[in-house]
Amino acid sequence: MIALLRRGDAALRGSLSTKLTLFYAALFALAAALILLGAKVGITAYAERMVASEMDAGAQVFDRVATMRYAQLRDAGRVLAADFGFREAAATNDAPTIASALESLKGRLRLDQAFLVGTDGSVTGFAGDLPPDDAEALRSALDRGASAGVLRLGHARFNAAAASVDTPMTIGWLVLGNRVDHRELAALSKLSAIDLAPRIVDAGSVVPITGNRGETFVAGQRMLTRAVPIASFRQNDPQTLVLTYSMTRALAAYAPMLWLLLGCGIAGVAVAAAGSWLLARRLTLPIRALDAAARKVAEGNYAQVPVETRDELGNLAATFNRMVDEIGERERQITHMALHDALTGLANRTLLDDHLARALLQTGDRRQALFCLDLDNFKAVNDTLGHPTGDGLLCVIADRLRTFAGDGLVARLGGDEFAMLVDDIHRSFDRSAAELVQLIAKPCTVDGHRIVPGTSVGIAILGADGADPIELSKNADLALYRAKQEGRGGFRFFEPRMDAEAQKRRQMELDLHDAIRLGQLSLMFQPLFNLSESRISAFEALLRWHHPVRGLISPVDFIPLAEDTGLIVPIGEWVIREACRVASAWPKHVRIAVNVSPVQFSHAGLKSVILQALGETGLAPNRLELEITESLFIENPEATLASLHSLRGLGVRVALDDFGTGYSSLSYLRSFPFDKIKIDRSFIIDLLKSDGATAIIRSITTLAEALGMETTAEGVESAGQLDILREQGCSQIQGYYFSKPIPEKSVFQLLYEGEGLARLAS
Amino acid sequence: MIRITALGLSLLVAAPAHAGDVGIRVVDASGAPLADAVVTIHPAAGVFSGPIRFPWKLAMVQRNISFEPSTLIVPAGATVPFPNEDKVRHHVYSFSKPARFEIKLFGRDETRSYTFKSPGAVALGCNIHDRMAGFIKVVDTPFAMKTDADGMSIIRSVTGGRARLTVWHPRMRARDNEVTFDIDVPASGDLTRRIQVALR
């Protein structure tokens, strides 16, 4: 759950639509904030201008109203001042008359003050107490011509106007006034659109304000203040109209608008966010579809995305689909290459194993078998006719196998090895194998060469002969190995015994590894008796392996193994050294014969090994005789000849072993001057049974003599054989009749006794 | 603000002893000559007790809706006629202390007069025409003279010795619109003074 949340969170942070949404929302929010800020600044400026203009208007209104009032008061004053009776009363200081006239005027015009100021400073009819200072100041002002304005008397202020009382010389002034009190100012303030809280103060008491406008902060409110000089009745007592308006309050009036704007801004941000989210989704949905498809492709699945639009995204989707198809095609090619043999197009081992694994999982009545086969003598085809022809042959075989298998799997495992899965629904495995051998054996023509292929087949049954592909393959191989061992062109089913033999062989291989090091190898020596000299002329060194557990092991059992594994090289080296060492102690006329295996012969180090052995032991080269078999000539005659000549150059002797078996070709005898020919024991055994054998011996000895070669007969076991051989001119004999192989320490004894034996033999 | 400046402080030592001419030049605050100011001198020695005569006609005419002359000097006890030469009616009045009266004058009426008994300044107005203003200065000394357009008034043959000089003008910013100085009139020769007065 937490992981899911975390993934969701990551997706949110990482998603393009979120980024776009946040970006545009932020952009719009910024724009809205700017608009809001602009509105606030604009509104503030507007409000200030508005208040300022209201103040201008207020001041003007005050001025006009005051002017009007003064005019009214002056007119009223003039009317009374011009009245003859009043003038007479004034001129005659008729105080009661004056007072009554003033009272009457006050009553009529609802005046707060109406009084007469004489040029001599006397004041008549003033309501209340007038301080003498004010009286004098008033007189003085009147005397200077003051006629209207705000008149401050004591603490009270009046809108006052004066009219001179002329008789015709001015004898005094009639002053009419109305109190400028809160009521008056309140009435005045109602004339302007906003309450400017007008008040009138002495000019001197006004805090100096820059210009006639200023700002103050009162109780947290920003107050805009305007001080307007107004007409003062007394010039030396200037009065100022102070207008005040709270900007805070003025702006408060706009607060709902700003809130509305803010609300609209927030709504706008939400709309922008939603809009850009939707837009981004339209953009990101195809991208996400691509992402999901790419993920599927990455996981190895096939995926296509729908192409819905004809814009860049649509193009991308189309390109993606093409790419997926092409990747799929290439993948199929690669997979095919990985699972198939390039030459024949057959399955390779990997695919075979895969099929085997699957087939092994299937249960049911159907039995399946793994056929392993390889071509007989394919190497010879390759070597003699060239690789292209060899490859051509492989393709022909592959086609035949494919035809044979039908739906079944055929694989090439490498070289000339093939394998196929066969079931026994239509025919038994035996029959299949036999038919297969026959099919392969049909002659064919490749590159103009007529070739008769041959094959052997090893069969392992799925389940019974192995539960996994590796075991099955191994067992089929063992069966094949056995089939080849038993003669080519046959087939064998796997048997558990084979596995045991294979195990044994493997163990022996391991043991053979240690044999040299642990001194388990030893040499036995079998003498070669020279019939004409009637003495032992040589010993053949024969290898023995004293296995610590299995006892003495015959070379027949372990030499092929040593040849297969390459161990023959170090073993052969040891044999040569050991043989030379032993022989160096012998009389000068006694040679030592050593068998050289074809593997050992083709090994590059042979010549230096021989040189070293001769050098170390001081054995004369002509006392060392190398015995080779004619099979050497089959594989690479030219190289073999070159090697033989090279060895001969050292001075050592070369004998052709097992002559008469295998491919025995007289051309070998012509191409290389062997020192000796050893006639195979099979001819010697037949000597007493058929006359033909004697004829063969005679022809061989005749041929050898003609070519200047010695002859040695192997496996001489009876006096009868000896007689015939002697008759037919064989130069040396070897065999139990004379002596079986003996250990090193018995050699000298035999050499002396041998003299006697020889006599006996002759 | 009154300042007296001796212009030619020289005593005119001339033949008839005991008397000299006093020349007074009246200017306003700006130094401009002030016409129609009334200059009177009361010698400490007193004046003769006979009737005072002035060389100008003692009548206050209403002509062209104004008093003519605008200022008239009359001796106390003089009866001054108020002939109306206009076709309109006038209602001459005075609330001044020395002489309070009203004379309703009909067109072309030359019969009305008033006898001014007490010295002092009498302001005349017309109740019909507020613009009209005239002054009658009732004096008890023969040494009285109006300044001319140059602000000059020369009073001849003033008794020598200490004397009180009074300058009156209806617009003068002073109590009763007049200022008074003590002067010494030389027994012989002339006394000339420049008197600066403040006006309303």
Short mmCIF file of C-alpha atoms in Angstrom, two decimals, chain A residues 88-94, chain B residues 93-103 114-116 122-123:
data_model
loop_
_atom_site.label_atom_id
_atom_site.label_comp_id
_atom_site.label_asym_id
_atom_site.label_seq_id
_atom_site.Cartn_x
_atom_site.Cartn_y
_atom_site.Cartn_z
CA GLU A 88 -30.27 108.03 13.36
CA ALA A 89 -30.36 105.76 16.38
CA ALA A 90 -26.81 104.70 15.73
CA ALA A 91 -25.65 108.24 15.24
CA THR A 92 -27.33 109.34 18.38
CA ASN A 93 -26.23 106.34 20.38
CA ASP A 94 -29.80 105.39 21.04
CA TYR B 93 -29.83 115.32 7.01
CA SER B 94 -27.16 115.53 9.65
CA PHE B 95 -26.79 113.33 12.70
CA SER B 96 -23.64 115.14 13.74
CA LYS B 97 -23.55 116.37 17.25
CA PRO B 98 -22.94 120.07 16.49
CA ALA B 99 -26.02 120.23 14.31
CA ARG B 100 -28.76 117.66 13.96
CA PHE B 101 -31.34 118.44 11.34
CA GLU B 102 -33.24 117.25 8.34
CA ILE B 103 -34.19 119.37 5.39
CA TYR B 114 -29.95 126.13 8.77
CA THR B 115 -28.09 128.08 11.41
CA PHE B 116 -25.04 126.36 12.79
CA VAL B 122 -21.17 118.39 10.45
CA ALA B 123 -21.53 115.51 8.03
#
